[in-house]
Amino acid sequence: MNVHESEKIAGGLANLGFQPVDSREDADIIVFNTCCIRDSAEKKIHGHIGELKNYKKNNSDLIVAIVGCMTQQSGATESLKEKYPFIDIILGTANVHLIADKISEIINAQSSKRLKIYENVSPTLALHETQPPLRNSYPNAWINIMYGCDNHCTYCIVPYVRGGERSRDPDSILNEASALLADGYKEITLLGQNVNSYSHSGWNFARLLSTIAELPYKFRLRFMTSHPKDFSSEIIDVIFAKHNICKCIHLPVQAGSNSILKAMNRRYTRESYFDTIQKIRSRLVSCAITTDIMVGFPGETDDDFNDTLDLVQRVRFSNAFTFVYSPRKGTPAAQMVQLPASLKRERIMKLIEVQNQIVKEISDSYLGNTYEVLVDGVSGEILTGKTETGRVVNFIGAKELLGEFVNVHIDKCKASALGGHIDC
Ligand code: 5AD
Ligand code: SF4
């Protein structure tokens, strides 16, 4: 989601005549598009901003902007201003689309003292669709279908910094998708915090997915993120019916214990999660299922953690993003009694070990077979692409194959990545 937002920011700057550069030494403008979903992401950003202090001293024309999630937390703008007085622009999640206007204002200001712009409005206000993105992920194109989230999982800061759920008009989504496919994009990924609850003028997610899949081009359709409580049989039926909807579903489980799921306010149980997995696998036999899992949520006992390990072993996720819970200011879970860091570390190591083994076993099952791969990266003579199940495959080929579908025979497997050769 943030990657696509950065494409929109870059689009606004391109409109002003600026171009992306590879190093900050060559930059006239540096924009930090921040994330505060986890403590680690926030710490990293502070490190990067801090590094600019001396740099800006030697280059007073440089414009530095901080935008996005992190600035939207209560009191964040004030503390950023105080800690980093050299920042020129601070914009929240709802007015980030104004970045180009604000940069113009600064450039055009006739004052001897550099103008500073710090603006933060309610996160529920905008849909951000005014920014034509400078896309950077060909052959994939990201499309936001909704913004914000109404779920209020007790650990999560997203509803506070990105506001409540707002779905985009289906006509504008369909127009955007058609234009991108006509332009030669070969994969569309629909984005939202909880795409399954998309709702606009009588359209639900299943209808939107099915209608986009019918656009008359050869392309792959992906979407993320899904919420297990909203992943309906109707959606499974659409994925089954449309050959170009990738058989790869990201379904964050977060925890395997019912008491932790309840404390997280996830509104499903481990049993109902197993049920959904079973429904998916009975219709979409070779469907890859990936997930997000957190360890160390307040109150997580050894038994709770073992339930998570047990769930991971039973479901056998194709891939899992594993996180150590970190308290986010203003969320209900931040008020709960926290677990010691050493225990969280121990648990994450164990979880990663179990999951890595599963990933390796699933990778092995690709060996000796041929898959259609969409080429999405070139580095010298090595091409990178993905199977429809989302497995990364490396193989030798001509750079002109970028954006093409090729059949690749898999003969190597290293952890989650596969190696192969083009099968003519
Ligand atoms: N601490 C750790 N991980 C978190 N996530 C969300 N909030 C937190 C938090 N406070 C994880 C969840 C979510 C993913 C995007 O980030 O697993 O699915
Ligand atoms: Fe956060 Fe829960 Fe919404 Fe996902 S569904 S964005 S975890 S509140």
Short mmCIF file of C-alpha atoms and ligand atoms in Angstrom, two decimals:
data_model
loop_
_atom_site.label_atom_id
_atom_site.label_comp_id
_atom_site.label_asym_id
_atom_site.label_seq_id
_atom_site.Cartn_x
_atom_site.Cartn_y
_atom_site.Cartn_z
CA MET A 1 0.00 0.00 0.00
CA ASN A 2 2.79 2.41 0.91
CA VAL A 3 4.69 1.49 -2.24
CA HIS A 4 1.73 2.61 -4.33
CA GLU A 5 1.30 5.76 -2.26
CA SER A 6 4.93 6.59 -2.99
CA GLU A 7 4.15 6.13 -6.70
CA LYS A 8 1.38 8.74 -6.30
CA ILE A 9 3.76 11.15 -4.54
CA ALA A 10 6.32 10.64 -7.31
CA GLY A 11 3.52 11.30 -9.84
CA GLY A 12 2.79 14.67 -8.23
CA LEU A 13 6.47 15.63 -8.31
CA ALA A 14 6.82 14.47 -11.92
CA ASN A 15 3.97 16.86 -12.76
CA LEU A 16 6.11 19.66 -11.40
CA GLY A 17 8.96 18.58 -13.66
CA PHE A 18 11.03 16.62 -11.12
CA GLN A 19 12.44 13.16 -11.83
CA PRO A 20 13.42 10.32 -9.50
CA VAL A 21 17.18 10.01 -8.78
CA ASP A 22 19.15 7.08 -7.39
CA SER A 23 20.93 8.77 -4.51
CA ARG A 24 19.97 11.46 -2.03
CA GLU A 25 23.17 13.39 -2.92
CA ASP A 26 21.55 14.16 -6.29
CA ALA A 27 18.15 15.10 -4.87
CA ASP A 28 16.52 18.55 -4.73
CA ILE A 29 13.58 17.15 -2.78
CA ILE A 30 13.50 14.25 -0.33
CA VAL A 31 10.09 12.88 0.70
CA PHE A 32 9.80 10.32 3.49
CA ASN A 33 6.60 8.34 3.11
CA THR A 34 6.33 6.96 6.64
CA CYS A 35 4.69 3.94 8.24
CA CYS A 36 3.99 3.51 11.95
CA ILE A 37 2.23 0.16 11.97
CA ARG A 38 5.10 -1.37 13.94
CA ASP A 39 7.69 0.15 16.23
CA SER A 40 10.54 -1.14 14.03
CA ALA A 41 9.25 0.78 10.97
CA GLU A 42 9.01 3.98 12.98
CA LYS A 43 12.52 3.63 14.45
CA LYS A 44 13.97 3.12 10.98
CA ILE A 45 12.37 6.34 9.70
CA HIS A 46 13.70 8.35 12.66
CA GLY A 47 17.18 7.04 11.83
CA HIS A 48 16.88 8.18 8.20
CA ILE A 49 15.49 11.63 9.06
CA GLY A 50 18.18 12.19 11.70
CA GLU A 51 20.90 11.43 9.12
CA LEU A 52 19.71 14.40 7.05
CA LYS A 53 20.43 17.01 9.71
CA ASN A 54 24.02 17.79 8.72
CA TYR A 55 23.34 17.08 5.11
CA LYS A 56 20.68 19.78 5.01
CA LYS A 57 23.09 22.26 6.67
CA ASN A 58 25.38 21.96 3.64
CA ASN A 59 22.55 22.08 1.11
CA SER A 60 20.07 24.73 2.19
CA ASP A 61 18.03 24.50 -1.04
CA LEU A 62 17.11 20.90 -0.33
CA ILE A 63 13.40 20.49 0.48
CA VAL A 64 12.61 17.78 3.04
CA ALA A 65 9.07 16.49 3.45
CA ILE A 66 7.67 13.92 5.88
CA VAL A 67 4.30 12.48 4.95
CA GLY A 68 2.06 9.52 5.76
CA CYS A 69 1.02 7.41 8.71
CA MET A 70 3.62 8.46 11.25
CA THR A 71 2.73 12.15 11.06
CA GLN A 72 -0.93 11.33 11.68
CA GLN A 73 -0.45 9.98 15.22
CA SER A 74 -1.65 12.28 17.94
CA GLY A 75 1.06 14.82 18.82
CA ALA A 76 3.40 13.51 16.10
CA THR A 77 3.54 16.70 14.01
CA GLU A 78 4.53 18.77 17.04
CA SER A 79 7.23 16.35 18.13
CA LEU A 80 8.62 16.00 14.57
CA LYS A 81 8.79 19.81 14.25
CA GLU A 82 10.62 20.07 17.52
CA LYS A 83 13.04 17.20 16.93
CA TYR A 84 13.82 18.01 13.28
CA PRO A 85 13.38 21.77 12.75
CA PHE A 86 14.94 21.45 9.28
CA ILE A 87 11.84 19.64 7.94
CA ASP A 88 10.04 21.87 5.41
CA ILE A 89 6.77 20.03 4.94
CA ILE A 90 4.72 17.70 7.12
CA LEU A 91 1.51 16.27 5.65
CA GLY A 92 -0.83 13.62 7.08
CA THR A 93 -2.40 10.62 5.32
CA ALA A 94 -5.41 12.62 4.07
CA ASN A 95 -3.53 15.50 2.48
CA VAL A 96 -0.47 13.71 1.12
CA HIS A 97 -1.94 14.19 -2.39
CA LEU A 98 -1.29 17.92 -1.94
CA ILE A 99 2.48 17.37 -1.78
CA ALA A 100 3.18 18.87 -5.23
CA ASP A 101 1.13 22.03 -4.42
CA LYS A 102 2.97 22.47 -1.13
CA ILE A 103 6.38 22.07 -2.78
CA SER A 104 5.38 24.68 -5.37
CA GLU A 105 4.36 27.05 -2.57
CA ILE A 106 7.77 26.69 -0.97
CA ILE A 107 9.65 27.09 -4.24
CA ASN A 108 7.59 30.17 -5.16
CA ALA A 109 7.64 31.82 -1.75
CA GLN A 110 9.35 35.18 -2.09
CA SER A 111 10.34 35.31 1.56
CA SER A 112 13.96 35.52 2.75
CA LYS A 113 13.04 32.96 5.41
CA ARG A 114 12.16 29.47 4.17
CA LEU A 115 8.40 28.85 4.33
CA LYS A 116 7.39 25.84 6.48
CA ILE A 117 4.18 23.90 5.90
CA TYR A 118 2.81 21.63 8.61
CA GLU A 119 -0.69 20.42 7.81
CA ASN A 120 -2.57 17.54 9.23
CA VAL A 121 -6.30 17.02 8.66
CA SER A 122 -8.65 14.27 9.79
CA PRO A 123 -7.59 10.97 8.17
CA THR A 124 -11.17 10.19 7.08
CA LEU A 125 -11.35 13.01 4.57
CA ALA A 126 -9.65 12.00 1.35
CA LEU A 127 -9.71 9.29 -1.28
CA HIS A 128 -6.40 10.48 -2.77
CA GLU A 129 -7.40 9.73 -6.35
CA THR A 130 -6.32 13.12 -7.62
CA GLN A 131 -2.69 11.99 -7.93
CA PRO A 132 -1.74 10.26 -11.23
CA PRO A 133 0.95 7.83 -10.03
CA LEU A 134 4.44 7.53 -11.49
CA ARG A 135 4.30 3.75 -11.64
CA ASN A 136 7.43 1.85 -10.82
CA SER A 137 6.40 -1.78 -10.68
CA TYR A 138 5.76 -2.82 -14.29
CA PRO A 139 4.33 -5.31 -15.25
CA ASN A 140 2.29 -5.05 -12.06
CA ALA A 141 0.01 -2.08 -11.43
CA TRP A 142 -1.39 -1.37 -7.97
CA ILE A 143 -4.93 -0.04 -7.71
CA ASN A 144 -6.47 1.18 -4.46
CA ILE A 145 -10.09 0.08 -4.26
CA MET A 146 -10.62 1.38 -0.75
CA TYR A 147 -8.97 3.31 2.05
CA GLY A 148 -8.99 3.09 5.84
CA CYS A 149 -10.36 0.39 8.10
CA ASP A 150 -13.32 -0.01 10.47
CA ASN A 151 -12.12 -3.11 12.27
CA HIS A 152 -10.25 -1.82 15.28
CA CYS A 153 -8.07 -4.83 16.01
CA THR A 154 -6.80 -3.91 19.47
CA TYR A 155 -3.09 -3.88 18.47
CA CYS A 156 -3.49 -1.84 15.29
CA ILE A 157 -2.98 1.84 14.68
CA VAL A 158 -4.32 1.88 11.11
CA PRO A 159 -7.91 3.04 11.87
CA TYR A 160 -6.49 5.96 13.89
CA VAL A 161 -4.02 7.15 11.27
CA ARG A 162 -5.89 6.23 8.11
CA GLY A 163 -9.47 6.72 9.25
CA GLY A 164 -12.59 4.63 8.66
CA GLU A 165 -13.34 2.53 5.60
CA ARG A 166 -14.09 4.38 2.31
CA SER A 167 -14.62 2.42 -0.92
CA ARG A 168 -13.92 3.90 -4.34
CA ASP A 169 -16.54 4.19 -7.04
CA PRO A 170 -16.47 0.95 -9.14
CA ASP A 171 -16.61 2.92 -12.41
CA SER A 172 -13.42 4.81 -11.59
CA ILE A 173 -11.69 1.55 -10.59
CA LEU A 174 -12.78 -0.16 -13.82
CA ASN A 175 -11.65 2.81 -15.90
CA GLU A 176 -8.27 2.81 -14.18
CA ALA A 177 -7.87 -0.96 -14.68
CA SER A 178 -8.88 -0.77 -18.38
CA ALA A 179 -6.49 2.10 -19.06
CA LEU A 180 -3.60 0.26 -17.38
CA LEU A 181 -4.24 -2.95 -19.33
CA ALA A 182 -4.53 -1.00 -22.58
CA ASP A 183 -1.18 0.54 -21.67
CA GLY A 184 0.42 -2.91 -21.48
CA TYR A 185 0.35 -3.78 -17.76
CA LYS A 186 0.06 -7.55 -17.27
CA GLU A 187 -0.92 -7.81 -13.64
CA ILE A 188 -3.29 -5.80 -11.47
CA THR A 189 -3.19 -5.93 -7.68
CA LEU A 190 -6.23 -4.50 -5.91
CA LEU A 191 -5.35 -2.85 -2.62
CA GLY A 192 -7.20 -2.11 0.60
CA GLN A 193 -6.81 -2.78 4.33
CA ASN A 194 -9.71 -5.20 4.05
CA VAL A 195 -10.69 -5.62 0.40
CA ASN A 196 -13.36 -8.21 1.25
CA SER A 197 -15.56 -5.55 2.79
CA TYR A 198 -15.48 -3.36 -0.35
CA SER A 199 -18.93 -1.81 -0.76
CA HIS A 200 -20.08 0.93 -3.12
CA SER A 201 -23.44 1.61 -4.76
CA GLY A 202 -24.59 -2.01 -4.48
CA TRP A 203 -21.26 -3.50 -5.57
CA ASN A 204 -19.47 -5.91 -3.25
CA PHE A 205 -15.93 -7.27 -3.58
CA ALA A 206 -16.96 -10.46 -5.40
CA ARG A 207 -18.74 -8.44 -8.10
CA LEU A 208 -15.86 -6.00 -8.49
CA LEU A 209 -13.32 -8.83 -8.72
CA SER A 210 -15.36 -10.74 -11.24
CA THR A 211 -15.99 -7.65 -13.43
CA ILE A 212 -12.32 -6.65 -13.50
CA ALA A 213 -11.30 -10.25 -14.31
CA GLU A 214 -13.52 -10.08 -17.42
CA LEU A 215 -11.65 -7.15 -18.99
CA PRO A 216 -10.55 -8.35 -22.45
CA TYR A 217 -6.77 -8.64 -22.01
CA LYS A 218 -4.32 -11.37 -20.97
CA PHE A 219 -3.44 -10.43 -17.40
CA ARG A 220 -3.30 -11.67 -13.82
CA LEU A 221 -5.47 -10.29 -11.06
CA ARG A 222 -4.37 -10.24 -7.41
CA PHE A 223 -5.73 -8.56 -4.31
CA MET A 224 -4.78 -7.84 -0.73
CA THR A 225 -5.45 -7.77 2.16
CA SER A 226 -8.30 -10.10 3.09
CA HIS A 227 -9.84 -10.46 6.53
CA PRO A 228 -10.77 -14.02 7.57
CA LYS A 229 -14.11 -12.88 9.03
CA ASP A 230 -15.18 -11.43 5.64
CA PHE A 231 -13.75 -14.01 3.22
CA SER A 232 -17.02 -15.33 1.78
CA SER A 233 -17.88 -18.41 -0.29
CA GLU A 234 -18.99 -15.98 -3.01
CA ILE A 235 -15.40 -14.69 -3.30
CA ILE A 236 -14.09 -18.26 -3.48
CA ASP A 237 -16.60 -19.01 -6.27
CA VAL A 238 -15.40 -15.99 -8.28
CA ILE A 239 -11.73 -17.01 -7.90
CA PHE A 240 -12.67 -20.51 -9.02
CA ALA A 241 -14.63 -19.25 -12.03
CA LYS A 242 -12.01 -16.83 -13.40
CA HIS A 243 -8.78 -18.39 -14.66
CA ASN A 244 -6.86 -15.08 -14.44
CA ILE A 245 -7.53 -14.45 -10.73
CA CYS A 246 -4.37 -15.80 -9.10
CA LYS A 247 -4.80 -18.81 -6.89
CA CYS A 248 -2.94 -17.11 -4.10
CA ILE A 249 -4.70 -15.64 -1.09
CA HIS A 250 -3.17 -13.56 1.69
CA LEU A 251 -5.27 -14.27 4.76
CA PRO A 252 -3.67 -12.87 7.93
CA VAL A 253 -4.43 -15.13 10.89
CA GLN A 254 -2.39 -13.15 13.49
CA ALA A 255 -2.69 -15.84 16.19
CA GLY A 256 -3.77 -19.44 16.64
CA SER A 257 -5.32 -19.20 20.08
CA ASN A 258 -8.97 -18.30 20.58
CA SER A 259 -8.34 -16.26 23.70
CA ILE A 260 -5.68 -14.16 21.94
CA LEU A 261 -7.86 -13.75 18.84
CA LYS A 262 -10.62 -12.50 21.14
CA ALA A 263 -8.29 -10.09 22.95
CA MET A 264 -7.15 -8.87 19.53
CA ASN A 265 -10.81 -8.28 18.54
CA ARG A 266 -10.29 -10.27 15.34
CA ARG A 267 -13.88 -11.58 15.38
CA TYR A 268 -13.16 -15.12 14.20
CA THR A 269 -12.00 -18.27 15.95
CA ARG A 270 -9.29 -20.76 15.05
CA GLU A 271 -12.08 -23.19 14.15
CA SER A 272 -13.75 -20.75 11.75
CA TYR A 273 -10.33 -19.94 10.25
CA PHE A 274 -9.72 -23.69 9.62
CA ASP A 275 -13.18 -23.82 8.08
CA THR A 276 -12.38 -21.02 5.64
CA ILE A 277 -9.07 -22.69 4.70
CA GLN A 278 -10.90 -25.94 4.11
CA LYS A 279 -13.48 -24.20 1.88
CA ILE A 280 -10.70 -22.54 -0.13
CA ARG A 281 -8.74 -25.75 -0.57
CA SER A 282 -11.72 -27.87 -1.50
CA ARG A 283 -12.56 -25.53 -4.42
CA LEU A 284 -9.11 -24.17 -5.32
CA VAL A 285 -6.99 -27.27 -4.91
CA SER A 286 -3.51 -25.84 -5.53
CA CYS A 287 -4.21 -22.41 -4.05
CA ALA A 288 -1.35 -20.86 -2.10
CA ILE A 289 -2.36 -19.33 1.21
CA THR A 290 -0.07 -16.79 2.88
CA THR A 291 -0.49 -15.01 6.18
CA ASP A 292 0.66 -12.49 8.79
CA ILE A 293 1.30 -13.81 12.32
CA MET A 294 2.21 -11.96 15.47
CA VAL A 295 3.83 -13.31 18.62
CA GLY A 296 4.05 -11.69 22.04
CA PHE A 297 0.61 -10.09 22.21
CA PRO A 298 -0.16 -9.10 25.84
CA GLY A 299 -1.31 -12.11 27.86
CA GLU A 300 0.00 -14.71 25.35
CA THR A 301 0.77 -17.83 27.41
CA ASP A 302 2.93 -20.81 26.38
CA ASP A 303 -0.31 -22.64 25.55
CA ASP A 304 -1.52 -19.76 23.37
CA PHE A 305 1.79 -19.70 21.53
CA ASN A 306 1.66 -23.48 21.06
CA ASP A 307 -1.80 -23.05 19.53
CA THR A 308 -0.23 -20.66 17.01
CA LEU A 309 2.51 -23.17 16.18
CA ASP A 310 -0.10 -25.90 15.87
CA LEU A 311 -2.21 -23.79 13.49
CA VAL A 312 0.85 -23.00 11.36
CA GLN A 313 1.69 -26.70 11.12
CA ARG A 314 -1.84 -27.67 10.20
CA VAL A 315 -2.51 -24.95 7.62
CA ARG A 316 0.96 -25.06 6.02
CA PHE A 317 1.14 -21.50 4.74
CA SER A 318 3.09 -20.98 1.51
CA ASN A 319 4.63 -17.94 3.12
CA ALA A 320 4.18 -16.06 6.38
CA PHE A 321 5.15 -12.57 7.47
CA THR A 322 6.02 -12.97 11.12
CA PHE A 323 6.04 -10.09 13.58
CA VAL A 324 6.83 -9.41 17.20
CA TYR A 325 3.95 -7.45 18.72
CA SER A 326 4.93 -3.86 19.53
CA PRO A 327 2.63 -1.53 21.50
CA ARG A 328 1.22 1.37 19.45
CA LYS A 329 0.30 4.49 21.40
CA GLY A 330 -3.46 5.04 21.66
CA THR A 331 -4.47 1.43 20.86
CA PRO A 332 -6.24 -0.69 23.52
CA ALA A 333 -3.50 -3.35 23.61
CA ALA A 334 -0.87 -0.76 24.49
CA GLN A 335 -2.65 -0.36 27.87
CA MET A 336 -2.41 -4.10 28.63
CA VAL A 337 0.40 -5.74 30.62
CA GLN A 338 3.25 -6.36 28.16
CA LEU A 339 5.35 -9.53 27.84
CA PRO A 340 9.14 -9.40 28.30
CA ALA A 341 11.18 -8.79 25.13
CA SER A 342 13.27 -11.95 25.74
CA LEU A 343 10.16 -14.15 25.68
CA LYS A 344 8.89 -12.50 22.50
CA ARG A 345 12.28 -13.06 20.86
CA GLU A 346 12.32 -16.71 21.84
CA ARG A 347 8.84 -17.22 20.40
CA ILE A 348 9.51 -15.45 17.10
CA MET A 349 12.66 -17.55 16.55
CA LYS A 350 10.69 -20.74 17.13
CA LEU A 351 7.87 -19.61 14.83
CA ILE A 352 10.29 -18.66 12.05
CA GLU A 353 12.05 -22.03 12.35
CA VAL A 354 8.79 -23.96 12.00
CA GLN A 355 7.52 -21.80 9.13
CA ASN A 356 10.85 -21.92 7.22
CA GLN A 357 10.74 -25.69 7.23
CA ILE A 358 7.22 -25.63 5.76
CA VAL A 359 8.24 -23.11 3.08
CA LYS A 360 11.17 -25.35 2.10
CA GLU A 361 8.92 -28.42 1.84
CA ILE A 362 6.39 -26.54 -0.30
CA SER A 363 9.18 -25.21 -2.55
CA ASP A 364 10.45 -28.77 -3.03
CA SER A 365 7.04 -29.75 -4.37
CA TYR A 366 7.58 -27.40 -7.36
CA LEU A 367 10.71 -29.29 -8.48
CA GLY A 368 10.45 -31.07 -11.81
CA ASN A 369 7.27 -29.25 -12.90
CA THR A 370 6.68 -26.45 -15.43
CA TYR A 371 4.80 -23.27 -14.50
CA GLU A 372 3.68 -20.16 -16.32
CA VAL A 373 5.71 -17.27 -14.95
CA LEU A 374 5.15 -13.55 -15.46
CA VAL A 375 8.59 -11.92 -15.82
CA ASP A 376 8.79 -8.91 -13.50
CA GLY A 377 12.52 -8.27 -13.01
CA VAL A 378 15.76 -8.24 -15.01
CA SER A 379 19.26 -8.21 -13.61
CA GLY A 380 21.84 -8.82 -16.34
CA GLU A 381 20.90 -12.10 -17.93
CA ILE A 382 18.93 -13.29 -14.88
CA LEU A 383 15.18 -12.86 -15.09
CA THR A 384 12.85 -12.96 -12.12
CA GLY A 385 9.18 -13.74 -12.23
CA LYS A 386 6.32 -15.21 -10.26
CA THR A 387 4.09 -18.21 -10.62
CA GLU A 388 0.39 -17.52 -10.18
CA THR A 389 0.80 -18.85 -6.62
CA GLY A 390 3.26 -16.04 -5.94
CA ARG A 391 6.50 -18.11 -5.86
CA VAL A 392 9.55 -16.20 -7.05
CA VAL A 393 11.42 -17.96 -9.88
CA ASN A 394 14.88 -17.02 -11.22
CA PHE A 395 16.08 -18.15 -14.63
CA ILE A 396 18.25 -17.11 -17.57
CA GLY A 397 16.58 -15.23 -20.41
CA ALA A 398 16.54 -12.16 -22.65
CA LYS A 399 15.68 -8.83 -21.06
CA GLU A 400 12.98 -8.30 -23.70
CA LEU A 401 10.92 -10.92 -21.85
CA LEU A 402 10.13 -8.42 -19.09
CA GLY A 403 6.32 -8.29 -18.88
CA GLU A 404 5.88 -11.56 -20.83
CA PHE A 405 4.39 -14.84 -19.70
CA VAL A 406 6.86 -17.71 -20.12
CA ASN A 407 6.83 -21.38 -19.17
CA VAL A 408 9.63 -22.24 -16.77
CA HIS A 409 10.71 -25.73 -15.76
CA ILE A 410 11.75 -25.74 -12.11
CA ASP A 411 15.03 -27.53 -11.38
CA LYS A 412 16.32 -25.76 -8.25
CA CYS A 413 14.86 -24.70 -4.97
CA LYS A 414 16.40 -22.50 -2.32
CA ALA A 415 14.17 -21.72 0.68
CA SER A 416 11.23 -19.86 -0.84
CA ALA A 417 12.84 -18.95 -4.19
CA LEU A 418 12.88 -21.35 -7.12
CA GLY A 419 15.30 -21.66 -10.03
CA GLY A 420 14.60 -23.04 -13.49
CA HIS A 421 14.97 -22.74 -17.22
CA ILE A 422 12.63 -21.64 -19.98
CA ASP A 423 10.65 -24.57 -21.29
CA CYS A 424 9.94 -24.01 -24.99
N1 5AD B 1 2.84 -4.98 16.37
C1 5AD B 1 3.34 -5.93 15.54
N2 5AD B 1 2.79 -6.23 14.37
C2 5AD B 1 1.69 -5.54 13.99
N3 5AD B 1 0.94 -5.60 12.88
C3 5AD B 1 -0.04 -4.68 12.97
N4 5AD B 1 0.06 -4.01 14.13
C4 5AD B 1 1.13 -4.52 14.79
C5 5AD B 1 1.74 -4.26 16.03
N5 5AD B 1 1.27 -3.34 16.87
C6 5AD B 1 1.16 -6.58 11.81
C7 5AD B 1 -0.07 -7.45 11.59
C8 5AD B 1 -0.60 -6.94 10.28
C9 5AD B 1 0.68 -6.54 9.57
C10 5AD B 1 0.48 -5.62 8.42
O1 5AD B 1 1.42 -5.91 10.60
O2 5AD B 1 0.32 -8.81 11.48
O3 5AD B 1 -1.32 -7.92 9.56
FE1 SF4 B 2 -5.45 -3.09 11.35
FE2 SF4 B 2 -7.23 -5.01 11.86
FE3 SF4 B 2 -7.81 -3.06 10.11
FE4 SF4 B 2 -5.98 -4.90 9.45
S1 SF4 B 2 -8.17 -5.28 9.86
S2 SF4 B 2 -5.81 -2.67 9.19
S3 SF4 B 2 -5.01 -5.32 11.42
S4 SF4 B 2 -7.49 -2.81 12.31
#
